[in-house]
């Protein structure tokens, strides 16, 4: 019979379960990267013993990085195990873990984690996340935990994100159909969670407050100098870049990025309560957040400063009124900024953001930026040297060399640099940050090189682009900056509704690709009627009408097989889409080179 023991080492409380010899044959310890241990089933699917009191079950820190996943178990078995498995830590290890986090904060770039008593909004609250595995939700969960909340969460399936959350001490459960809501003070639900979800219904029956992701993020901005990064494209890159620049400049920001960025320690961070350096030292600490327009969620933000990078038609399953409704939504977002006497400032693209309509009637200060000579902040770029500059009122403000490809990333960089000046960062530190930023995950990310059986190699890249403008910008940047012999694009359309509404635009966006391979459309947020309205075959037919070499190959495995057949020395293969299309690149790289057939797709 297992007995709970506490081991103290280096002044830190670390929990573990000591088991007798009989249990050791069926279970083993998992030692986490922070030095914690947790008892976990190695080969069965039984629930770990939970603390007797419900509040202990939700307030403790969960230590398993993958919800009881034994790292020697196969991925298939692990996912099967996670379908119903939960793992809990009790309250007894909380103090030691909190001390460890506090001591580690200065060493691992996670900022200053306020204690529960110092955070007026979330400190000491038990917060349960529904859909905790999403990029924004997971970042918010980590941020609230570091601000003193006692965080738990659930998701439908295992992922590496949940692995990281477990390693960071967040109690996580995996269940495709969860029915048991732990004791909590607040529930935060992903935008993908429907009103009839059983945990939402349980929360309402108990009288527990329920917030969606954006509403919770808005509360995080309370008491901070909030900076919201909005626009149809470039939000994650610009948010990550601004966070990196501010860290480099000693501003010590809090942030939430809707993507992973290893250069800044992941997707979230808790910074100081006051700006520690620069011309605004002593002002409320900076909170940088990505602001998504879907479902008008960015209307819940409470920023002092904001960026609107660009505006195009997207999320037309929600914005049924088309572009006019989208522009009106961005205007309402900008109207939430304080007036200029209270420091409210909006930075908006001079071109491509419907600037005049979006800024009509605003009380905040408004500045434009872009390549146009009439922009308030003029951006210039030399494609050969990759040197960029921003001038303001005829005087040079910033100059740096960009590591990122594409004109669109020059504008992203410029926006981040301008916003950094607005919070008092020093010029030299801003330029250093812009010059050293390497990008966020899944944004033209090099996955590796594939040795070919016929000789030579092919490069493989991954990109998140799933809108026609993003596809065109990425392929254009690859062609200009990486100069492949042939450019092979594997593109998975994301949503039937988006594909149907923008089918003609998609057909025009692959002009820089030599070959286009299209799997089935990724089904998300669509109705059965949407799914019947358009197919990947329709996109391929449109591409062929324009003379493109394009093929619809329904399955990922089929595309991997086709890449084996057609790849040539000097090819660059880019897998694109917001769904799991990156798995095609991973699987193709993992295959041993086999004799090619020499056929064309």
Coordinates of C-alpha atoms in Angstrom, one line a residue:
X1 CA 0.0 0.0 0.0
X2 CA 1.3 3.3 -1.0
X3 CA 2.2 5.9 1.6
X4 CA 2.7 9.6 1.0
X5 CA 6.1 11.0 2.0
X6 CA 7.6 14.4 1.7
X7 CA 11.3 14.7 0.8
X8 CA 13.1 18.0 1.5
X9 CA 16.2 18.8 -0.4
X10 CA 17.9 22.1 -0.9
X11 CA 15.2 23.7 1.2
X12 CA 12.5 22.8 -1.3
X13 CA 9.4 20.6 -0.6
X14 CA 9.1 17.8 -3.1
X15 CA 6.3 15.3 -3.0
X16 CA 6.6 11.7 -3.9
X17 CA 4.7 8.4 -3.3
X18 CA 6.8 5.6 -1.7
X19 CA 5.4 2.3 -2.7
X20 CA 6.1 -1.3 -1.6
X21 CA 7.7 -3.9 -3.7
X22 CA 4.5 -5.3 -5.0
X23 CA 3.4 -1.9 -6.3
X24 CA 6.8 -1.2 -7.8
X25 CA 6.2 -3.9 -10.3
X26 CA 3.2 -2.0 -11.7
X27 CA 4.2 1.6 -11.1
X28 CA 7.3 3.7 -11.2
X29 CA 8.4 7.2 -10.4
X30 CA 8.7 10.0 -12.9
X31 CA 11.3 12.6 -12.0
X32 CA 10.5 16.0 -13.4
X33 CA 12.8 18.6 -14.8
X34 CA 12.3 20.8 -11.7
X35 CA 13.2 18.0 -9.4
X36 CA 9.6 17.0 -8.4
X37 CA 8.5 13.4 -8.3
X38 CA 5.0 11.9 -8.8
X39 CA 3.6 8.4 -8.5
X40 CA 2.1 7.4 -11.8
X41 CA 0.7 4.2 -13.4
X42 CA 3.2 2.8 -15.9
X43 CA 1.0 0.3 -17.7
X44 CA -2.6 0.7 -16.6
X45 CA -5.3 3.3 -16.9
X46 CA -6.3 3.6 -13.2
X47 CA -6.8 7.0 -11.6
X48 CA -4.1 8.1 -9.2
X49 CA -5.3 8.4 -5.6
X50 CA -6.7 11.9 -5.0
X51 CA -6.6 13.9 -1.8
X52 CA -9.6 13.4 0.5
X53 CA -10.8 17.0 0.3
X54 CA -11.9 18.5 -3.0
X55 CA -10.1 21.8 -2.3
X56 CA -6.9 19.9 -1.8
X57 CA -7.3 18.2 -5.1
X58 CA -7.6 21.5 -6.9
X59 CA -5.2 23.6 -5.0
X60 CA -2.2 21.4 -5.1
X61 CA 0.5 21.3 -7.7
X62 CA 0.4 18.5 -10.2
X63 CA 3.8 17.2 -11.0
X64 CA 3.6 14.8 -13.9
X65 CA 4.6 16.3 -17.2
X66 CA 2.2 14.3 -19.2
X67 CA -0.7 13.4 -16.9
X68 CA 0.8 10.1 -15.7
X69 CA 2.6 9.4 -19.0
X70 CA 5.5 7.0 -18.4
X71 CA 8.1 8.2 -20.8
X72 CA 9.0 4.7 -21.8
X73 CA 5.4 4.1 -23.0
X74 CA 4.7 4.3 -26.7
X75 CA 2.9 7.5 -28.0
X76 CA -0.1 5.4 -29.0
X77 CA -0.4 3.8 -25.5
X78 CA 0.2 7.1 -23.8
X79 CA -2.7 8.7 -25.7
X80 CA -4.9 5.8 -24.8
X81 CA -3.9 6.1 -21.2
X82 CA -4.6 9.9 -21.1
X83 CA -8.1 9.5 -22.4
X84 CA -9.5 9.0 -18.9
X85 CA -6.5 9.4 -16.6
X86 CA -6.0 12.2 -14.0
X87 CA -3.1 12.9 -11.6
X88 CA -3.3 15.0 -8.5
X89 CA -0.9 16.5 -6.0
X90 CA -2.1 17.6 -2.6
X91 CA -1.6 20.9 -0.8
X92 CA 1.3 19.6 1.3
X93 CA 3.9 20.2 -1.5
X94 CA 2.6 23.6 -2.5
X95 CA 4.8 25.7 -0.2
X96 CA 8.0 24.0 -1.4
X97 CA 7.1 24.3 -5.0
X98 CA 6.2 28.0 -4.6
X99 CA 9.6 28.6 -3.0
X100 CA 11.2 26.7 -5.9
X101 CA 9.4 28.8 -8.5
X102 CA 10.3 32.0 -6.6
X103 CA 14.0 31.1 -6.5
X104 CA 14.0 29.9 -10.1
X105 CA 12.3 33.0 -11.5
X106 CA 15.4 35.0 -11.8
X107 CA 17.3 32.1 -13.4
X108 CA 15.0 30.9 -16.1
X109 CA 13.6 34.2 -17.4
X110 CA 10.1 33.9 -16.0
X111 CA 10.1 37.3 -14.4
X112 CA 9.0 38.1 -10.9
X113 CA 6.1 35.9 -9.8
X114 CA 3.9 37.9 -7.4
X115 CA 2.7 36.0 -4.4
X116 CA -1.0 35.4 -3.8
X117 CA -1.2 38.3 -1.4
X118 CA 0.2 40.9 -3.8
X119 CA -2.1 40.1 -6.8
X120 CA -5.5 41.8 -6.2
X121 CA -7.3 40.1 -9.1
X122 CA -6.2 36.4 -9.1
X123 CA -4.1 35.9 -6.0
X124 CA -5.2 32.8 -4.0
X125 CA -8.1 32.0 -6.3
X126 CA -8.7 28.5 -7.5
X127 CA -9.1 28.8 -11.3
X128 CA -10.1 25.9 -13.5
X129 CA -9.4 26.0 -17.3
X130 CA -11.6 24.2 -19.8
X131 CA -9.6 23.6 -23.0
X132 CA -6.3 24.4 -21.3
X133 CA -4.2 22.9 -24.1
X134 CA -4.6 25.8 -26.6
X135 CA -1.7 28.2 -27.1
X136 CA -3.4 31.2 -25.5
X137 CA -5.2 29.2 -22.8
X138 CA -2.0 27.4 -21.7
X139 CA -0.1 30.7 -21.6
X140 CA -2.8 32.3 -19.5
X141 CA -2.9 29.4 -17.1
X142 CA 0.8 29.7 -16.6
X143 CA 0.6 33.4 -16.1
X144 CA -2.2 33.2 -13.5
X145 CA -0.3 30.5 -11.7
X146 CA 2.7 32.7 -11.4
X147 CA 0.5 35.5 -10.2
X148 CA -0.6 33.5 -7.2
X149 CA -3.7 31.6 -8.5
X150 CA -4.1 27.9 -7.9
X151 CA -4.6 26.5 -11.4
X152 CA -6.1 23.3 -12.7
X153 CA -7.4 22.4 -16.2
X154 CA -8.8 19.9 -18.5
X155 CA -8.5 19.1 -22.2
X156 CA -9.8 16.5 -24.7
X157 CA -6.5 14.9 -25.6
X158 CA -2.8 14.7 -24.6
X159 CA -0.3 17.1 -26.2
X160 CA 3.2 18.4 -25.6
X161 CA 1.6 21.6 -24.2
X162 CA 0.0 19.6 -21.4
X163 CA 3.4 18.0 -20.8
X164 CA 4.8 21.5 -20.2
X165 CA 1.9 22.5 -18.0
X166 CA 2.4 19.5 -15.8
X167 CA 6.1 20.2 -15.6
X168 CA 5.3 23.7 -14.5
X169 CA 3.2 22.4 -11.6
X170 CA -0.4 22.8 -13.0
X171 CA -2.9 20.1 -12.2
X172 CA -4.2 18.8 -15.6
X173 CA -6.6 16.1 -16.5
X174 CA -7.4 14.6 -19.9
X175 CA -10.9 13.5 -20.7
X176 CA -12.8 13.7 -24.0
X177 CA -16.1 14.0 -22.0
X178 CA -15.4 15.5 -18.6
X179 CA -18.2 15.6 -16.1
X180 CA -16.6 16.4 -12.8
X181 CA -15.7 20.0 -12.0
X182 CA -13.2 20.4 -9.2
X183 CA -13.8 22.9 -6.4
X184 CA -12.9 26.3 -7.8
X185 CA -13.6 30.0 -7.6
X186 CA -13.4 30.8 -11.3
X187 CA -13.8 28.9 -14.5
X188 CA -12.0 30.1 -17.7
X189 CA -13.3 28.5 -20.9
X190 CA -11.7 28.4 -24.4
X191 CA -13.6 30.1 -27.2
X192 CA -14.0 26.6 -28.7
X193 CA -16.1 25.5 -25.7
X194 CA -19.8 25.5 -26.3
X195 CA -22.4 26.7 -23.8
X196 CA -23.8 23.3 -23.2
X197 CA -20.4 21.9 -22.1
X198 CA -21.1 19.8 -18.9
X199 CA -18.4 21.6 -16.9
X200 CA -19.8 25.0 -17.8
X201 CA -23.3 23.8 -16.7
X202 CA -21.8 22.5 -13.5
X203 CA -20.1 25.8 -12.8
X204 CA -23.3 27.7 -13.3
X205 CA -25.3 25.4 -11.0
X206 CA -22.7 26.0 -8.3
X207 CA -22.7 29.8 -8.9
X208 CA -19.0 29.8 -9.9
X209 CA -18.0 32.7 -12.1
X210 CA -17.3 31.8 -15.7
X211 CA -15.1 33.9 -18.0
X212 CA -14.0 33.2 -21.6
X213 CA -10.3 33.4 -22.5
X214 CA -10.5 37.0 -23.6
X215 CA -12.4 38.2 -20.6
X216 CA -9.9 36.6 -18.3
X217 CA -7.1 38.2 -20.3
X218 CA -8.7 41.6 -19.9
X219 CA -8.6 41.2 -16.2
X220 CA -4.9 40.3 -16.3
X221 CA -4.4 43.8 -17.8
X222 CA -5.8 45.5 -14.7
X223 CA -3.2 47.5 -13.0
X224 CA -0.7 47.1 -15.9
X225 CA 0.3 49.2 -18.9
X226 CA -1.5 46.9 -21.4
X227 CA -0.4 46.6 -25.0
X228 CA -2.7 44.7 -27.3
X229 CA -1.4 43.5 -30.7
X230 CA -4.3 43.2 -33.2
X231 CA -4.6 42.6 -36.9
X232 CA -5.6 39.8 -39.3
X233 CA -2.0 38.7 -39.8
X234 CA 1.3 38.9 -37.8
X235 CA -0.1 39.0 -34.3
X236 CA 1.9 36.2 -32.8
X237 CA 5.2 37.2 -34.5
X238 CA 4.8 40.9 -33.4
X239 CA 3.8 40.0 -29.9
X240 CA 6.7 37.7 -29.5
X241 CA 9.1 40.2 -31.0
X242 CA 7.9 43.0 -28.8
X243 CA 8.2 40.8 -25.7
X244 CA 11.8 39.9 -26.7
X245 CA 12.7 43.5 -27.3
X246 CA 11.3 44.6 -24.0
X247 CA 13.1 41.8 -22.1
X248 CA 16.4 42.8 -23.9
X249 CA 15.7 46.5 -22.9
X250 CA 15.3 45.6 -19.2
X251 CA 11.6 46.5 -19.2
X252 CA 10.7 43.1 -17.7
X253 CA 7.2 42.7 -19.3
X254 CA 4.5 40.2 -18.7
X255 CA 3.1 38.7 -21.9
X256 CA 0.9 36.1 -23.6
X257 CA 1.8 35.1 -27.1
X258 CA -0.6 32.9 -29.1
X259 CA 2.3 30.7 -30.2
X260 CA 5.4 29.2 -28.6
X261 CA 8.6 31.2 -28.8
X262 CA 11.5 29.4 -27.2
X263 CA 13.7 32.5 -27.4
X264 CA 11.5 34.2 -24.7
X265 CA 10.8 31.1 -22.7
X266 CA 7.6 29.9 -24.2
X267 CA 4.2 31.6 -24.6
X268 CA 3.8 33.5 -21.4
X269 CA 5.7 35.3 -18.6
X270 CA 5.1 37.3 -15.5
X271 CA 7.1 40.5 -15.3
X272 CA 7.4 43.2 -12.6
X273 CA 4.5 45.3 -11.3
X274 CA 6.4 48.5 -12.1
X275 CA 8.6 49.2 -15.2
X276 CA 12.1 48.9 -13.8
X277 CA 14.1 50.7 -16.4
X278 CA 14.0 53.3 -19.2
X279 CA 12.3 56.7 -19.3
X280 CA 9.1 55.4 -17.8
X281 CA 10.7 53.6 -14.8
X282 CA 8.2 53.4 -12.0
X283 CA 5.1 53.3 -14.2
X284 CA 2.7 50.3 -14.0
X285 CA 4.4 47.2 -15.4
X286 CA 3.9 46.2 -19.1
X287 CA 1.5 43.5 -20.1
X288 CA 1.7 42.5 -23.8
X289 CA -1.0 40.4 -25.3
X290 CA -2.1 39.1 -28.6
X291 CA -5.6 40.4 -29.5
X292 CA -7.7 38.1 -31.7
X293 CA -10.7 39.6 -33.5
X294 CA -12.6 36.3 -33.7
X295 CA -15.9 36.4 -31.8
X296 CA -15.0 40.1 -31.0
X297 CA -12.9 38.7 -28.2
X298 CA -10.5 41.6 -28.4
X299 CA -13.3 43.9 -27.1
X300 CA -12.6 42.4 -23.7
X301 CA -9.0 43.7 -23.6
X302 CA -8.1 46.7 -21.5
X303 CA -5.0 48.1 -23.1
X304 CA -3.3 51.5 -22.8
X305 CA -1.5 51.1 -26.1
X306 CA -2.6 49.1 -29.1
X307 CA -1.4 48.0 -32.6
X308 CA -3.5 47.3 -35.6
X309 CA -1.2 45.7 -38.1
X310 CA -3.6 45.0 -41.0
X311 CA -7.3 44.2 -41.7
X312 CA -8.7 41.8 -44.2
X313 CA -11.6 39.5 -44.5
X314 CA -11.3 36.5 -42.2
X315 CA -13.4 34.5 -39.7
X316 CA -16.3 34.9 -42.0
X317 CA -18.2 32.2 -40.2
X318 CA -18.6 34.8 -37.5
X319 CA -18.4 38.1 -39.4
X320 CA -21.3 37.3 -41.7
X321 CA -21.5 41.0 -42.6
X322 CA -18.1 40.7 -44.3
X323 CA -15.4 43.3 -44.4
X324 CA -17.7 46.2 -43.2
X325 CA -18.5 44.3 -40.0
X326 CA -14.9 43.5 -39.4
X327 CA -13.8 47.1 -39.8
X328 CA -16.5 48.2 -37.4
X329 CA -15.3 45.6 -34.9
X330 CA -11.7 47.0 -35.1
X331 CA -13.1 50.5 -34.6
X332 CA -14.9 49.3 -31.5
X333 CA -11.7 47.7 -30.2
X334 CA -9.7 50.9 -30.7
X335 CA -12.4 52.9 -29.0
X336 CA -11.6 51.0 -25.8
X337 CA -8.3 52.8 -25.5
X338 CA -8.1 55.6 -23.0
X339 CA -8.2 59.1 -24.4
X340 CA -5.0 60.8 -25.2
X341 CA -4.9 62.8 -21.9
X342 CA -4.8 59.4 -20.1
X343 CA -2.0 58.0 -22.3
X344 CA -4.1 56.1 -24.8
X345 CA -2.3 55.6 -28.1
X346 CA -3.0 53.6 -31.2
X347 CA -0.4 52.6 -33.8
X348 CA -2.0 51.5 -37.1
X349 CA -0.7 50.5 -40.5
X350 CA -0.8 53.5 -42.9
X351 CA -1.9 51.1 -45.7
X352 CA -3.9 47.9 -45.5
X353 CA -5.8 48.5 -42.3
X354 CA -8.6 50.8 -43.5
X355 CA -7.1 53.4 -41.4
X356 CA -9.5 56.3 -41.8
X357 CA -12.6 54.2 -41.1
X358 CA -11.0 52.4 -38.1
X359 CA -9.8 55.6 -36.5
X360 CA -13.0 57.7 -37.0
X361 CA -14.2 59.2 -33.8
X362 CA -11.4 57.9 -31.6
X363 CA -10.3 59.9 -28.5
X364 CA -6.9 58.3 -28.2
X365 CA -3.8 59.5 -30.0
X366 CA -3.3 57.9 -33.4
X367 CA -0.1 57.3 -35.3
X368 CA 0.4 55.5 -38.6
X369 CA 3.4 53.4 -39.8
X370 CA 4.5 51.9 -43.0
X371 CA 6.5 52.1 -46.2
X372 CA 4.6 55.1 -47.4
X373 CA 6.3 58.5 -47.3
X374 CA 3.3 60.1 -45.6
X375 CA 3.2 57.6 -42.7
X376 CA 3.9 59.2 -39.3
X377 CA 6.6 56.5 -38.8
X378 CA 8.2 55.7 -42.1
X379 CA 9.7 52.3 -42.6
X380 CA 12.6 51.6 -45.0
X381 CA 14.3 48.3 -45.9
X382 CA 17.2 47.3 -48.1
X383 CA 16.6 43.8 -49.4
X384 CA 20.3 43.0 -50.1
X385 CA 21.7 44.0 -46.7
X386 CA 18.4 43.3 -44.8
X387 CA 19.0 46.6 -43.0
X388 CA 15.8 48.3 -41.7
X389 CA 15.1 51.7 -40.3
X390 CA 12.2 53.8 -38.9
X391 CA 12.1 57.6 -39.1
X392 CA 9.8 59.9 -37.3
X393 CA 9.2 63.5 -38.4
X394 CA 12.3 63.3 -40.6
X395 CA 14.6 62.0 -37.9
X396 CA 15.9 58.4 -37.7
X397 CA 14.3 56.6 -34.7
X398 CA 15.7 53.1 -35.1
X399 CA 18.0 51.1 -37.4
X400 CA 18.5 47.3 -37.3
X401 CA 19.2 44.2 -39.4
X402 CA 16.3 41.7 -39.6
X403 CA 16.8 38.0 -39.3
X404 CA 13.3 37.3 -40.5
X405 CA 12.3 36.9 -44.2
X406 CA 9.7 39.0 -46.0
X407 CA 8.5 42.6 -46.2
X408 CA 5.7 41.7 -43.9
X409 CA 8.2 40.9 -41.1
X410 CA 9.9 44.2 -41.7
X411 CA 6.6 45.9 -40.8
X412 CA 6.1 43.6 -37.9
X413 CA 9.6 44.5 -36.6
X414 CA 9.0 48.2 -37.1
X415 CA 5.7 48.1 -35.2
X416 CA 7.4 46.3 -32.3
X417 CA 10.2 48.8 -32.2
X418 CA 7.9 51.8 -32.2
X419 CA 5.8 50.4 -29.4
X420 CA 9.0 49.7 -27.4
X421 CA 9.9 53.4 -27.7
X422 CA 6.4 54.3 -26.4
X423 CA 7.1 52.5 -23.1
X424 CA 10.5 54.2 -22.7
X425 CA 12.9 51.5 -23.8
X426 CA 16.4 52.7 -24.9
X427 CA 17.2 52.9 -28.6
X428 CA 20.3 50.7 -28.5
X429 CA 18.5 48.0 -26.6
X430 CA 15.5 48.1 -28.9
X431 CA 17.8 47.7 -31.9
X432 CA 19.6 44.9 -30.3
X433 CA 16.3 43.1 -29.6
X434 CA 15.0 43.5 -33.1
X435 CA 18.3 42.3 -34.7
X436 CA 18.5 39.2 -32.5
X437 CA 14.9 38.0 -32.7
X438 CA 14.6 34.7 -34.5
X439 CA 10.8 34.2 -34.8
X440 CA 8.1 32.2 -33.2
X441 CA 7.4 28.5 -33.7
X442 CA 5.5 27.5 -36.9
X443 CA 6.3 30.7 -38.7
X444 CA 8.6 29.7 -41.5
X445 CA 10.4 27.4 -39.1
X446 CA 13.1 25.2 -40.5
X447 CA 12.3 21.6 -39.5
X448 CA 15.3 19.9 -41.0
X449 CA 16.9 18.6 -44.2
X450 CA 16.0 15.3 -45.9
X451 CA 18.7 13.2 -47.5
X452 CA 17.3 11.8 -50.8
X453 CA 17.9 8.3 -52.1
X454 CA 18.7 9.8 -55.5
X455 CA 21.4 12.0 -54.0
X456 CA 21.3 15.5 -52.6
X457 CA 18.9 17.0 -50.0
X458 CA 15.6 18.8 -49.7
X459 CA 15.0 21.4 -47.0
X460 CA 11.7 21.2 -45.0
X461 CA 10.0 24.2 -43.4
X462 CA 6.8 24.6 -41.4
X463 CA 4.5 27.6 -41.5
X464 CA 1.2 28.5 -39.8
X465 CA -0.2 30.5 -42.7
X466 CA -3.8 29.7 -43.5
X467 CA -5.1 32.9 -45.2
X468 CA -4.4 33.7 -48.8
X469 CA -2.4 36.8 -47.9
X470 CA -0.3 34.8 -45.5
X471 CA 0.3 32.1 -48.1
X472 CA 1.4 34.5 -50.7
X473 CA 3.7 36.5 -48.3
X474 CA 5.4 33.3 -47.1
X475 CA 5.9 31.8 -50.5
X476 CA 7.2 35.1 -51.8
X477 CA 9.6 35.4 -48.9
X478 CA 10.9 31.8 -49.5
X479 CA 11.4 32.4 -53.2
X480 CA 13.3 35.7 -52.6
X481 CA 15.2 34.8 -49.4
X482 CA 15.9 31.1 -49.6
X483 CA 16.2 30.6 -53.4
X484 CA 15.1 27.0 -53.8
X485 CA 15.5 25.1 -57.0
X486 CA 11.9 24.1 -56.7
X487 CA 9.3 25.2 -54.2
X488 CA 6.9 22.4 -53.1
X489 CA 4.0 23.6 -51.0
X490 CA 1.9 21.2 -48.9
X491 CA -1.1 23.3 -47.9
X492 CA -4.0 22.2 -45.7
X493 CA -7.0 24.5 -45.9
X494 CA -8.3 25.4 -42.4
X495 CA -12.1 25.5 -42.2
X496 CA -14.5 24.8 -44.9
X497 CA -16.2 28.2 -44.4
X498 CA -13.0 30.1 -44.9
X499 CA -12.0 28.0 -47.9
X500 CA -15.4 28.6 -49.5
X501 CA -15.5 32.4 -48.9
X502 CA -11.9 32.9 -50.0
X503 CA -11.6 30.2 -52.7
X504 CA -10.7 32.6 -55.5
X505 CA -8.2 34.5 -53.3
X506 CA -6.6 31.2 -52.3
X507 CA -6.3 30.2 -56.0
X508 CA -4.2 33.3 -56.6
X509 CA -1.9 32.9 -53.7
X510 CA 0.3 30.0 -54.8
X511 CA 1.9 31.7 -57.8
X512 CA 5.4 31.3 -56.3
X513 CA 5.1 27.5 -55.8
X514 CA 6.2 25.0 -58.4
X515 CA 4.1 22.1 -57.0
X516 CA 1.1 22.3 -54.6
X517 CA -0.1 19.2 -52.7
X518 CA -3.4 19.6 -50.8
X519 CA -4.8 17.2 -48.2
X520 CA -8.4 17.3 -47.0
X521 CA -9.6 20.5 -45.4
X522 CA -9.1 20.7 -41.6
X523 CA -12.6 20.5 -40.0
X524 CA -13.0 23.0 -37.2
X525 CA -15.9 25.3 -36.2
X526 CA -17.8 24.3 -39.3
X527 CA -21.3 22.9 -39.7
X528 CA -22.2 19.8 -41.7
X529 CA -23.6 22.1 -44.4
X530 CA -20.2 24.0 -44.5
X531 CA -18.4 20.7 -44.9
X532 CA -20.5 19.8 -47.9
X533 CA -20.1 23.2 -49.6
X534 CA -16.5 23.0 -50.6
X535 CA -13.6 20.5 -50.8
X536 CA -9.8 20.5 -51.3
X537 CA -10.6 19.2 -54.8
X538 CA -12.4 22.5 -55.5
X539 CA -9.2 24.4 -54.6
X540 CA -7.0 22.2 -56.7
X541 CA -9.4 22.6 -59.7
X542 CA -9.1 26.4 -59.3
X543 CA -5.3 26.2 -59.1
X544 CA -5.1 24.0 -62.2
X545 CA -7.3 26.6 -64.1
X546 CA -4.4 29.0 -63.4
X547 CA -1.8 26.5 -64.8
X548 CA -0.5 25.3 -61.4
X549 CA 0.8 21.8 -60.8
X550 CA -1.6 20.9 -58.0
X551 CA -2.9 17.6 -56.6
X552 CA -5.5 16.7 -54.0
X553 CA -4.2 13.8 -51.9
X554 CA -6.6 13.3 -49.1
X555 CA -4.4 11.7 -46.4
X556 CA -1.2 12.9 -44.7
X557 CA 0.3 9.4 -45.4
X558 CA -0.5 9.7 -49.0
X559 CA 1.3 13.1 -49.2
X560 CA 4.4 11.7 -47.5
X561 CA 4.4 8.9 -50.1
X562 CA 4.2 11.4 -52.9
X563 CA 7.0 13.5 -51.5
X564 CA 9.2 10.4 -51.5
X565 CA 8.4 10.0 -55.2
X566 CA 8.9 13.5 -56.4
X567 CA 11.6 15.1 -54.2
X568 CA 14.7 16.3 -56.0
X569 CA 18.0 17.8 -54.9
X570 CA 17.6 21.5 -54.1
X571 CA 13.9 21.3 -53.4
X572 CA 12.3 23.2 -50.5
X573 CA 9.2 21.7 -49.1
X574 CA 7.0 24.0 -46.9
X575 CA 4.0 22.5 -45.0
X576 CA 1.4 25.2 -44.3
X577 CA -1.8 25.5 -42.3
X578 CA -3.2 26.1 -38.9
X579 CA -4.0 22.4 -38.3
X580 CA -1.7 19.5 -37.7
X581 CA -0.2 19.6 -41.3
X582 CA 3.2 20.0 -39.7
X583 CA 3.1 16.2 -39.1
X584 CA 3.6 15.7 -42.8
X585 CA 7.0 17.4 -42.5
X586 CA 7.9 15.5 -39.4
X587 CA 6.9 12.2 -40.8
X588 CA 8.7 12.7 -44.1
X589 CA 11.9 13.7 -42.3
X590 CA 11.7 10.7 -40.1
X591 CA 11.5 8.2 -43.0
X592 CA 14.6 6.5 -44.2
X593 CA 15.5 7.6 -47.7
X594 CA 14.0 5.0 -50.1
X595 CA 14.6 4.6 -53.8
X596 CA 12.6 7.2 -55.7
X597 CA 10.3 6.1 -58.5
X598 CA 11.1 9.2 -60.6
X599 CA 7.4 9.8 -61.3
X600 CA 5.7 13.2 -61.3
X601 CA 2.7 13.7 -59.0

